[in-house]
CSV table of C-alpha atoms and ligand atoms in Angstrom, one decimal:
chain,number,residue,atom,x,y,z
A,1,MET,CA,1.2,56.7,-3.9
A,2,ASP,CA,-1.2,58.1,-6.4
A,3,LEU,CA,-3.1,60.6,-3.8
A,4,ARG,CA,-5.8,61.8,-6.4
A,5,SER,CA,-6.9,62.1,-9.8
A,6,GLU,CA,-6.2,64.5,-12.4
A,7,ARG,CA,-8.4,67.5,-12.1
A,8,PRO,CA,-9.5,69.1,-8.8
A,9,TYR,CA,-10.6,72.9,-9.1
A,10,TRP,CA,-8.2,74.4,-7.2
A,11,PRO,CA,-5.4,74.8,-9.6
A,12,SER,CA,-7.5,76.5,-12.2
A,13,THR,CA,-7.9,79.2,-9.4
A,14,CYS,CA,-4.2,80.5,-9.2
A,15,ARG,CA,-0.7,79.9,-10.4
A,16,ARG,CA,2.3,78.3,-8.4
A,17,PRO,CA,4.6,80.6,-7.0
A,18,ARG,CA,8.2,80.6,-7.6
A,19,LEU,CA,9.3,79.0,-4.2
A,20,ARG,CA,12.7,76.8,-5.0
A,21,SER,CA,15.7,78.2,-2.8
A,22,SER,CA,18.9,77.3,-2.3
A,23,LEU,CA,20.3,76.1,1.1
A,24,SER,CA,23.1,77.7,2.6
A,25,ARG,CA,26.8,76.1,2.1
A,26,ARG,CA,26.9,74.1,4.6
A,27,GLY,CA,23.0,73.2,4.6
A,28,ARG,CA,22.7,73.6,8.4
A,29,VAL,CA,19.0,74.0,9.8
A,30,ASP,CA,17.0,73.6,13.2
A,31,VAL,CA,14.4,72.0,11.3
A,32,LEU,CA,13.9,69.8,8.1
A,33,ILE,CA,10.4,69.6,7.0
A,34,VAL,CA,9.4,66.9,4.6
A,35,GLY,CA,6.1,67.6,2.6
A,36,ALA,CA,5.1,70.8,1.4
A,37,GLY,CA,1.6,70.8,1.4
A,38,VAL,CA,-0.8,72.6,3.4
A,39,THR,CA,0.3,71.1,6.5
A,40,GLY,CA,4.0,71.3,5.7
A,41,ALA,CA,3.6,75.0,4.9
A,42,LEU,CA,1.8,75.8,8.0
A,43,VAL,CA,4.7,74.4,9.9
A,44,ALA,CA,7.2,76.1,7.8
A,45,TYR,CA,5.3,79.7,8.8
A,46,ALA,CA,4.9,78.8,12.1
A,47,LEU,CA,8.5,77.7,12.7
A,48,ALA,CA,9.8,80.6,10.5
A,49,LYS,CA,7.9,83.1,12.9
A,50,ALA,CA,9.4,81.4,15.7
A,51,GLY,CA,13.1,82.2,14.4
A,52,ALA,CA,13.6,78.4,13.2
A,53,ARG,CA,16.2,78.1,10.4
A,54,VAL,CA,14.0,75.6,8.4
A,55,ALA,CA,14.2,74.0,5.0
A,56,VAL,CA,11.2,72.0,3.2
A,57,VAL,CA,11.6,69.2,1.2
A,58,ASP,CA,9.0,67.5,-1.2
A,59,ASN,CA,9.1,64.8,-3.6
A,60,ARG,CA,6.5,66.8,-5.5
A,61,ALA,CA,6.0,70.4,-7.0
A,62,ALA,CA,4.8,72.1,-3.8
A,63,GLY,CA,1.1,72.0,-3.2
A,64,SER,CA,0.8,68.8,-5.6
A,65,GLY,CA,-0.2,66.3,-3.2
A,66,SER,CA,-3.9,65.8,-1.4
A,67,THR,CA,-3.9,69.6,-0.7
A,68,PRO,CA,-5.3,70.8,-4.0
A,69,ALA,CA,-8.1,67.7,-3.9
A,70,SER,CA,-9.4,69.5,-0.5
A,71,THR,CA,-12.7,70.9,-0.3
A,72,ALA,CA,-11.6,73.2,2.3
A,73,LEU,CA,-14.4,73.6,4.9
A,74,LEU,CA,-12.9,74.6,7.9
A,75,GLN,CA,-14.7,73.2,10.9
A,76,TYR,CA,-14.0,72.9,14.5
A,77,GLU,CA,-16.5,69.5,14.5
A,78,ILE,CA,-14.2,66.6,14.6
A,79,ASP,CA,-15.5,63.2,12.4
A,80,THR,CA,-16.6,61.9,16.0
A,81,PRO,CA,-19.2,63.8,17.5
A,82,LEU,CA,-18.5,65.3,20.8
A,83,VAL,CA,-20.9,62.8,22.6
A,84,LYS,CA,-19.2,60.3,21.0
A,85,LEU,CA,-15.4,61.1,21.6
A,86,SER,CA,-16.6,61.7,25.2
A,87,ALA,CA,-17.7,57.8,25.6
A,88,ALA,CA,-14.6,57.0,23.9
A,89,LEU,CA,-12.0,59.0,25.5
A,90,GLY,CA,-13.6,60.6,28.7
A,91,ARG,CA,-15.3,64.1,28.7
A,92,ALA,CA,-12.0,66.0,29.6
A,93,HIS,CA,-10.2,64.9,26.7
A,94,ALA,CA,-12.9,65.3,24.2
A,95,GLU,CA,-14.1,68.5,25.3
A,96,ALA,CA,-10.3,69.9,25.3
A,97,ALA,CA,-10.3,68.3,21.5
A,98,TYR,CA,-12.8,70.1,20.5
A,99,LYS,CA,-11.6,73.3,22.3
A,100,ALA,CA,-8.6,73.1,20.3
A,101,SER,CA,-10.1,72.9,17.0
A,102,ARG,CA,-12.0,75.9,17.8
A,103,ILE,CA,-9.1,77.9,18.8
A,104,ALA,CA,-7.7,76.9,15.4
A,105,LEU,CA,-10.3,78.6,13.4
A,106,ASP,CA,-9.2,81.6,15.0
A,107,ASP,CA,-5.8,81.1,14.3
A,108,ILE,CA,-6.5,80.8,10.6
A,109,VAL,CA,-8.2,84.2,10.8
A,110,ARG,CA,-5.0,85.4,12.3
A,111,ILE,CA,-2.7,83.8,9.7
A,112,ASP,CA,-5.1,85.1,6.9
A,113,ARG,CA,-4.6,88.8,8.3
A,114,GLU,CA,-0.7,88.1,8.7
A,115,LEU,CA,-0.8,87.1,5.1
A,116,GLY,CA,-2.5,90.0,4.2
A,117,GLY,CA,-5.9,88.0,2.8
A,118,GLY,CA,-5.7,86.5,-0.8
A,119,ILE,CA,-6.7,83.0,0.2
A,120,ASP,CA,-10.1,83.2,0.1
A,121,LEU,CA,-11.0,82.9,3.8
A,122,LEU,CA,-14.5,83.7,4.5
A,123,PRO,CA,-16.6,83.0,7.6
A,124,ARG,CA,-19.7,80.8,7.0
A,125,ARG,CA,-22.4,79.6,9.6
A,126,SER,CA,-22.4,75.6,8.8
A,127,LEU,CA,-25.5,73.1,9.2
A,128,GLN,CA,-25.3,69.6,10.0
A,129,LEU,CA,-28.2,68.0,8.6
A,130,ALA,CA,-30.3,65.1,10.0
A,131,VAL,CA,-30.9,62.4,6.9
A,132,LYS,CA,-33.4,60.4,9.1
A,133,PRO,CA,-35.9,61.8,11.4
A,134,SER,CA,-34.3,59.7,14.3
A,135,ASP,CA,-31.2,61.6,13.6
A,136,VAL,CA,-32.8,64.5,15.1
A,137,ARG,CA,-32.6,63.2,18.7
A,138,THR,CA,-28.9,62.2,18.3
A,139,LEU,CA,-28.5,65.8,17.0
A,140,ARG,CA,-30.2,67.5,20.0
A,141,GLY,CA,-27.9,65.8,22.4
A,142,GLU,CA,-24.8,66.9,20.4
A,143,VAL,CA,-26.2,70.8,20.8
A,144,ALA,CA,-26.5,69.9,24.6
A,145,ALA,CA,-22.8,68.7,24.6
A,146,ARG,CA,-21.5,71.6,22.6
A,147,GLN,CA,-23.5,74.2,24.9
A,148,ARG,CA,-21.9,73.2,27.8
A,149,LEU,CA,-19.1,74.4,26.4
A,150,SER,CA,-20.4,77.6,25.2
A,151,PHE,CA,-20.3,77.0,21.5
A,152,PRO,CA,-22.9,79.4,19.7
A,153,VAL,CA,-24.9,76.3,18.2
A,154,SER,CA,-28.8,75.7,18.1
A,155,MET,CA,-31.0,73.2,17.1
A,156,LEU,CA,-33.2,74.0,14.0
A,157,SER,CA,-36.5,72.2,13.2
A,158,ARG,CA,-37.7,71.1,9.8
A,159,ALA,CA,-39.9,74.1,9.7
A,160,ALA,CA,-36.9,76.3,10.6
A,161,LEU,CA,-34.8,74.8,8.3
A,162,ARG,CA,-37.2,75.2,5.5
A,163,SER,CA,-38.1,79.0,6.2
A,164,LYS,CA,-34.7,80.1,7.1
A,165,PHE,CA,-32.2,77.8,4.7
A,166,SER,CA,-34.8,76.5,2.0
A,167,LEU,CA,-33.6,73.1,2.7
A,168,ASN,CA,-36.2,69.8,3.4
A,169,ARG,CA,-34.7,67.8,6.0
A,170,PRO,CA,-35.6,66.5,9.5
A,171,GLY,CA,-33.9,69.1,11.2
A,172,ALA,CA,-30.1,70.3,11.4
A,173,ILE,CA,-27.4,71.8,13.9
A,174,LEU,CA,-26.7,75.7,13.0
A,175,SER,CA,-23.2,76.5,14.0
A,176,GLU,CA,-22.3,80.2,14.0
A,177,GLU,CA,-18.9,79.4,13.4
A,178,ALA,CA,-17.4,77.8,10.5
A,179,LEU,CA,-14.8,79.0,7.5
A,180,GLU,CA,-14.0,78.4,4.0
A,181,VAL,CA,-10.7,78.8,2.2
A,182,ASN,CA,-8.9,78.4,-1.0
A,183,PRO,CA,-6.6,75.6,0.2
A,184,LEU,CA,-3.8,75.9,-2.6
A,185,LYS,CA,-3.9,79.6,-2.4
A,186,LEU,CA,-3.3,79.3,1.9
A,187,THR,CA,-0.5,76.7,0.8
A,188,TYR,CA,1.4,78.6,-1.7
A,189,ARG,CA,1.0,82.4,0.6
A,190,LEU,CA,2.1,80.6,3.5
A,191,LEU,CA,5.4,79.1,1.6
A,192,SER,CA,6.0,82.3,0.0
A,193,ALA,CA,5.8,84.2,3.2
A,194,ALA,CA,8.1,81.4,5.0
A,195,LYS,CA,10.7,81.9,1.9
A,196,GLU,CA,10.5,85.5,2.8
A,197,ARG,CA,11.5,84.7,6.1
A,198,GLY,CA,14.3,82.7,5.0
A,199,VAL,CA,13.0,79.1,4.7
A,200,CYS,CA,14.5,77.2,2.3
A,201,ILE,CA,12.2,75.4,0.0
A,202,LEU,CA,13.0,72.2,-2.2
A,203,PRO,CA,10.3,70.9,-4.4
A,204,ARG,CA,11.0,67.6,-6.3
A,205,THR,CA,13.3,66.1,-3.9
A,206,ARG,CA,12.4,62.5,-2.4
A,207,LEU,CA,13.7,61.4,0.9
A,208,ASN,CA,13.9,57.8,1.7
A,209,LEU,CA,12.1,58.6,5.4
A,210,SER,CA,12.3,55.0,7.4
A,211,THR,CA,16.0,55.6,6.7
A,212,LEU,CA,16.3,58.9,7.7
A,213,ALA,CA,13.8,58.9,11.0
A,214,THR,CA,16.0,56.0,12.3
A,215,LYS,CA,19.2,58.0,12.4
A,216,THR,CA,20.6,59.8,15.2
A,217,ARG,CA,20.4,63.6,15.9
A,218,PRO,CA,21.7,65.8,14.3
A,219,PHE,CA,20.0,64.3,11.3
A,220,ARG,CA,22.7,64.3,8.2
A,221,VAL,CA,20.7,63.9,5.2
A,222,GLU,CA,22.2,63.6,1.5
A,223,LEU,CA,20.1,65.2,-1.1
A,224,PRO,CA,19.3,63.6,-4.4
A,225,ASP,CA,20.9,66.7,-6.3
A,226,GLY,CA,24.1,65.9,-4.4
A,227,GLY,CA,23.4,68.4,-1.5
A,228,ARG,CA,23.3,68.1,1.9
A,229,VAL,CA,20.9,69.1,5.2
A,230,VAL,CA,21.8,69.2,8.7
A,231,ALA,CA,19.1,69.1,10.8
A,232,ASP,CA,18.7,69.2,14.6
A,233,ARG,CA,14.7,67.7,14.3
A,234,VAL,CA,12.7,66.2,11.6
A,235,VAL,CA,9.1,66.6,10.7
A,236,MET,CA,6.9,64.5,8.8
A,237,ALA,CA,4.4,66.4,7.1
A,238,THR,CA,4.1,63.9,4.5
A,239,GLY,CA,0.1,63.5,4.6
A,240,TYR,CA,-1.5,60.2,3.5
A,241,GLU,CA,1.8,58.6,1.8
A,242,THR,CA,3.1,58.3,5.2
A,243,PRO,CA,1.3,55.1,6.2
A,244,GLU,CA,2.8,53.4,3.3
A,245,GLN,CA,6.4,54.9,4.5
A,246,PHE,CA,6.0,53.8,8.1
A,247,ARG,CA,4.4,50.8,9.5
A,248,GLU,CA,3.9,52.1,12.7
A,249,ILE,CA,1.7,54.8,11.4
A,250,ALA,CA,-0.2,52.1,8.9
A,251,VAL,CA,-1.3,50.1,12.0
A,252,VAL,CA,-3.5,53.1,13.4
A,253,THR,CA,-4.6,54.4,10.5
A,254,GLU,CA,-7.2,53.3,7.6
A,255,LEU,CA,-6.9,54.5,3.8
A,256,ARG,CA,-10.8,55.9,2.4
A,257,SER,CA,-11.2,56.8,-1.0
A,258,THR,CA,-13.5,60.0,-1.4
A,259,PHE,CA,-14.6,62.0,-4.4
A,260,ALA,CA,-15.7,65.7,-4.7
A,261,LEU,CA,-17.1,67.7,-7.9
A,262,ALA,CA,-17.6,71.6,-8.5
A,263,THR,CA,-20.0,73.0,-10.8
A,264,GLU,CA,-20.1,75.8,-13.4
A,265,PRO,CA,-20.5,79.5,-11.4
A,266,LEU,CA,-23.9,80.1,-10.6
A,267,SER,CA,-25.8,83.3,-11.6
A,268,ARG,CA,-26.8,83.4,-7.8
A,269,GLU,CA,-26.7,82.1,-4.4
A,270,PRO,CA,-27.7,78.5,-4.3
A,271,TRP,CA,-29.1,78.5,-0.7
A,272,PRO,CA,-29.4,81.4,1.7
A,273,GLU,CA,-26.0,82.7,3.3
A,274,ARG,CA,-23.9,80.1,1.3
A,275,ALA,CA,-23.7,78.0,4.7
A,276,LEU,CA,-21.6,75.1,4.7
A,277,LEU,CA,-23.8,71.9,4.8
A,278,TRP,CA,-22.9,68.5,5.8
A,279,ASP,CA,-25.0,65.7,6.6
A,280,ALA,CA,-24.9,62.8,9.3
A,281,GLY,CA,-25.7,60.2,6.8
A,282,ASP,CA,-23.3,57.1,5.9
A,283,PRO,CA,-22.0,57.9,3.6
A,284,TYR,CA,-21.9,61.3,4.1
A,285,PHE,CA,-22.2,64.4,2.0
A,286,TYR,CA,-20.9,67.6,2.5
A,287,ALA,CA,-21.5,70.9,0.2
A,288,ARG,CA,-19.8,74.9,0.3
A,289,THR,CA,-19.6,77.5,-2.2
A,290,THR,CA,-16.3,79.2,-3.8
A,291,ALA,CA,-15.4,82.5,-4.6
A,292,ASP,CA,-16.4,82.5,-8.1
A,293,LEU,CA,-19.9,81.2,-6.9
A,294,ARG,CA,-19.6,77.4,-7.8
A,295,VAL,CA,-20.9,74.7,-5.7
A,296,MET,CA,-18.8,72.3,-4.5
A,297,ILE,CA,-19.8,69.2,-3.0
A,298,GLY,CA,-18.1,65.6,-1.7
A,299,GLY,CA,-18.3,62.3,0.0
A,300,GLU,CA,-19.5,58.8,-1.1
A,301,ASP,CA,-16.4,57.8,0.7
A,302,GLU,CA,-15.4,53.7,0.2
A,303,PRO,CA,-12.6,51.9,1.9
A,304,PHE,CA,-9.3,52.4,-0.5
A,305,THR,CA,-8.1,49.4,-2.4
A,306,THR,CA,-5.8,51.1,-5.0
A,307,ALA,CA,-6.0,53.9,-6.8
A,308,ALA,CA,-6.9,52.7,-10.3
A,309,ALA,CA,-10.0,51.3,-8.4
A,310,ARG,CA,-10.7,54.7,-6.6
A,311,ASP,CA,-10.9,56.5,-9.9
A,312,ALA,CA,-12.7,53.7,-11.8
A,313,MET,CA,-15.6,54.9,-9.6
A,314,LEU,CA,-15.2,58.2,-10.2
A,315,ALA,CA,-17.9,58.4,-13.0
A,316,SER,CA,-20.4,56.7,-10.7
A,317,LYS,CA,-19.8,58.6,-7.7
A,318,THR,CA,-20.2,62.1,-9.6
A,319,ARG,CA,-23.6,60.9,-10.7
A,320,THR,CA,-24.3,59.9,-7.3
A,321,LEU,CA,-23.1,63.2,-5.9
A,322,MET,CA,-25.2,65.4,-8.4
A,323,LYS,CA,-28.3,63.4,-7.3
A,324,ASN,CA,-27.5,64.0,-3.9
A,325,LEU,CA,-27.3,68.0,-4.7
A,326,ARG,CA,-30.5,67.7,-6.6
A,327,ASP,CA,-32.3,66.1,-3.9
A,328,LEU,CA,-31.0,68.6,-1.3
A,329,VAL,CA,-31.6,71.7,-3.7
A,330,PRO,CA,-34.3,70.7,-6.1
A,331,ARG,CA,-34.8,74.0,-7.8
A,332,LEU,CA,-30.8,74.2,-8.7
A,333,ARG,CA,-29.8,74.2,-12.0
A,334,PHE,CA,-26.0,73.2,-12.3
A,335,GLN,CA,-23.6,71.5,-14.6
A,336,CYS,CA,-20.6,69.8,-13.4
A,337,ALA,CA,-17.4,71.5,-14.2
A,338,PHE,CA,-14.8,69.4,-12.3
A,339,CYS,CA,-14.7,66.1,-10.3
A,340,TRP,CA,-12.2,64.2,-8.7
A,341,ALA,CA,-11.3,61.5,-6.6
A,342,GLY,CA,-8.7,61.2,-3.9
A,343,THR,CA,-7.3,59.1,-0.9
A,344,PHE,CA,-7.4,60.2,2.7
A,345,ALA,CA,-6.7,58.7,5.8
A,346,SER,CA,-8.7,58.4,9.3
A,347,THR,CA,-8.2,57.5,12.7
A,348,LYS,CA,-10.1,55.4,15.2
A,349,ASP,CA,-11.3,57.7,17.3
A,350,GLY,CA,-11.1,60.9,14.7
A,351,LEU,CA,-8.3,62.7,15.8
A,352,PRO,CA,-5.3,63.4,14.4
A,353,TYR,CA,-1.2,62.4,15.3
A,354,ILE,CA,0.7,64.8,15.9
A,355,GLY,CA,4.0,64.7,18.1
A,356,GLU,CA,7.0,61.9,18.3
A,357,HIS,CA,6.7,58.3,18.2
A,358,HIS,CA,8.5,57.1,20.7
A,359,ARG,CA,10.5,55.0,18.2
A,360,PHE,CA,11.9,57.6,16.1
A,361,PRO,CA,13.1,60.7,18.9
A,362,GLY,CA,13.6,63.7,17.0
A,363,VAL,CA,10.8,63.3,14.5
A,364,SER,CA,7.6,64.9,14.8
A,365,PHE,CA,4.9,64.0,12.8
A,366,ALA,CA,2.1,66.2,11.7
A,367,LEU,CA,-0.8,63.9,10.4
A,368,GLY,CA,-4.1,65.7,10.5
A,369,TYR,CA,-5.8,62.8,9.3
A,370,GLY,CA,-9.7,63.0,9.6
A,371,GLY,CA,-12.2,65.1,7.6
A,372,ASN,CA,-11.2,68.3,9.1
A,373,GLY,CA,-7.3,67.7,8.1
A,374,ILE,CA,-6.8,71.5,7.8
A,375,THR,CA,-7.9,72.2,10.8
A,376,PHE,CA,-5.9,69.8,12.7
A,377,SER,CA,-2.9,70.9,10.8
A,378,VAL,CA,-3.2,74.2,12.3
A,379,ILE,CA,-3.0,72.6,15.4
A,380,ALA,CA,-0.3,70.7,14.6
A,381,ALA,CA,1.8,73.5,13.4
A,382,ASP,CA,0.9,75.4,16.7
A,383,ILE,CA,2.2,72.2,18.8
A,384,ILE,CA,5.6,72.2,17.1
A,385,ALA,CA,6.2,75.8,17.0
A,386,ALA,CA,5.6,75.9,20.9
A,387,ALA,CA,8.2,72.6,21.6
A,388,PHE,CA,10.5,74.6,19.2
A,389,GLY,CA,10.4,77.7,21.7
A,390,GLY,CA,11.1,75.2,24.3
A,391,SER,CA,7.3,75.0,25.8
A,392,THR,CA,4.6,72.3,25.7
A,393,HIS,CA,1.7,73.6,24.1
A,394,PRO,CA,-1.4,72.7,26.4
A,395,ALA,CA,-3.2,70.3,23.4
A,396,ALA,CA,-0.4,68.3,22.5
A,397,LYS,CA,-1.2,65.6,24.7
A,398,LEU,CA,-4.3,65.2,23.4
A,399,PHE,CA,-3.1,64.0,19.9
A,400,THR,CA,-0.2,61.6,20.9
A,401,PHE,CA,0.3,58.2,19.6
A,402,ASP,CA,0.0,56.9,23.1
A,403,ARG,CA,-3.4,58.4,23.8
B,1,LIG,C1,-11.3,65.3,-1.5
B,1,LIG,C2,-10.8,65.5,0.1
B,1,LIG,C3,-11.8,66.6,0.3
B,1,LIG,C4,-11.1,66.8,1.8
B,1,LIG,N1,-12.1,67.8,2.6
B,1,LIG,C5,-11.6,68.7,3.5
B,1,LIG,C6,-12.2,69.7,4.1
B,1,LIG,O1,-13.2,69.9,3.8
B,1,LIG,N2,-11.7,70.1,5.2
B,1,LIG,C7,-10.4,69.7,5.7
B,1,LIG,O2,-10.0,70.4,6.9
B,1,LIG,N3,-9.6,69.0,5.1
B,1,LIG,C8,-10.4,68.5,4.1
B,1,LIG,N4,-9.6,67.0,3.6
B,1,LIG,C9,-8.1,66.8,4.3
B,1,LIG,C10,-7.1,67.9,3.5
B,1,LIG,O3,-7.4,68.1,2.5
B,1,LIG,C11,-5.5,67.1,4.0
B,1,LIG,O4,-5.8,67.1,5.5
B,1,LIG,C12,-4.6,68.1,3.6
B,1,LIG,O5,-4.8,68.8,2.4
B,1,LIG,C13,-3.4,67.2,4.1
B,1,LIG,O6,-2.4,68.1,3.7
B,1,LIG,P1,-0.8,67.7,4.0
B,1,LIG,O7,0.1,68.9,3.5
B,1,LIG,O8,-0.7,66.9,5.1
B,1,LIG,O9,-1.0,66.5,2.7
B,1,LIG,P2,-0.5,66.7,1.0
B,1,LIG,O10,-0.9,68.1,0.4
B,1,LIG,O11,-0.5,65.5,0.3
B,1,LIG,O12,1.3,67.1,1.1
B,1,LIG,C14,2.2,66.1,1.8
B,1,LIG,C15,3.6,66.0,0.9
B,1,LIG,O13,4.3,65.0,1.4
B,1,LIG,C16,5.0,64.7,0.2
B,1,LIG,N5,6.1,63.6,0.6
B,1,LIG,C17,5.2,62.5,1.0
B,1,LIG,N6,6.5,61.5,1.2
B,1,LIG,C18,7.8,62.1,0.9
B,1,LIG,C19,9.1,61.9,0.8
B,1,LIG,N7,9.1,60.6,1.1
B,1,LIG,N8,9.9,62.4,0.6
B,1,LIG,C20,9.5,63.9,0.0
B,1,LIG,N9,8.3,64.3,-0.2
B,1,LIG,C21,7.3,63.5,0.5
B,1,LIG,C22,4.2,64.7,-0.9
B,1,LIG,O14,4.8,64.7,-2.0
B,1,LIG,C23,3.2,65.5,-0.7
B,1,LIG,O15,3.5,66.7,-1.6
B,1,LIG,C24,-10.1,66.5,2.5
B,1,LIG,C25,-9.1,65.7,1.5
B,1,LIG,C26,-9.5,65.0,0.3
B,1,LIG,C27,-8.7,64.2,-0.2
């Protein structure tokens, strides 16, 4: 699948490290990970730390799928608000999912420390903006639900939002806990650290996944270059191309087209504190800043049909995103430097699918589908590493296929 258009911003910020390494002659590993995007990188790093022998293969160069298209706002808020998720899955399940997402933010801070920085990870406050006056009531209910979990959130009135953040909207949830990151630097640093711990990385290696998944353990995989991997377990970190390779995944996900842009660098802060901004509109809109002081915005989602149809919308969607930014921050003067389109997958309840599907024993899926895919991938890495160590992660049952 063509996952995104040609020119996202992040590849201009860093160079791909040398990652290819060679397999031991017998090709024996504990875990074979398919996919070297941010998910595969997080899983490889976590497994290597847990002492596993790991090989990672990817059809493309590492970090060349959806990951460089990500706007990489890292939030614990799931696409489905806590109040709605509680109504759909029950309060205990919904609250546990939100708590797991919040812990994942701490995990990323820890990973950054372990990696020695270099991934442009920064703590930010975040603002979930009301679009219409009637949104305020819904947001208040959401604040109350999150405060019951002792999450540090508060409701800002229109006046408070204007005086503290210079934004003119009917109200907003102010959350004290969010992060921003450079997703490509994160991926490269994780893969480099994993390689240093002995993980073998084989880019530009396509596997036939449906054949692989139905094999019996240990999985014996013939590589296109004539080599061979023998693995006790397989992890599918294959992102949004997974539904086209597994009917079982296609029936529980929906593909959407989405759009983003990055401005030229600005000379000063575009809004106070460079908080992460996102709104409750449909289609929604969100914004952040980058390490070199660009504004990055995204949203304007549409149902996905084909990559060509998605990319044909890029020019008009870019104009709409720019208009949204002007409406939100009227005094801002900016020029668009990068714009791109991507495909992403969402699930009905907004939660990812992590773990085994009953049809494929020995195969774990790490599918962080939804707006906060990277946060979900951190959770997936933890769950998979715990399973390798012989324990069951407390969040594992929240994201199973049979939930
Ligand atoms: C425009 C956009 C904005 C986003 N914004 C955010 C955000 O603000 N915050 C957030 O948390 N998330 C966001 N996301 C989601 C997040 O970016 C994704 O969840 C994440 O990048 C997915 O990473 P991945 O490693 O799972 O997938 P990918 O990066 O696509 O990696 C999967 C890899 O699997 C490989 N592969 C697939 N099939 C095979 C095969 N058969 N053989 C070999 N290799 C194979 C592919 O080549 C690919 O490189 C956004 C996504 C998009 C598109």
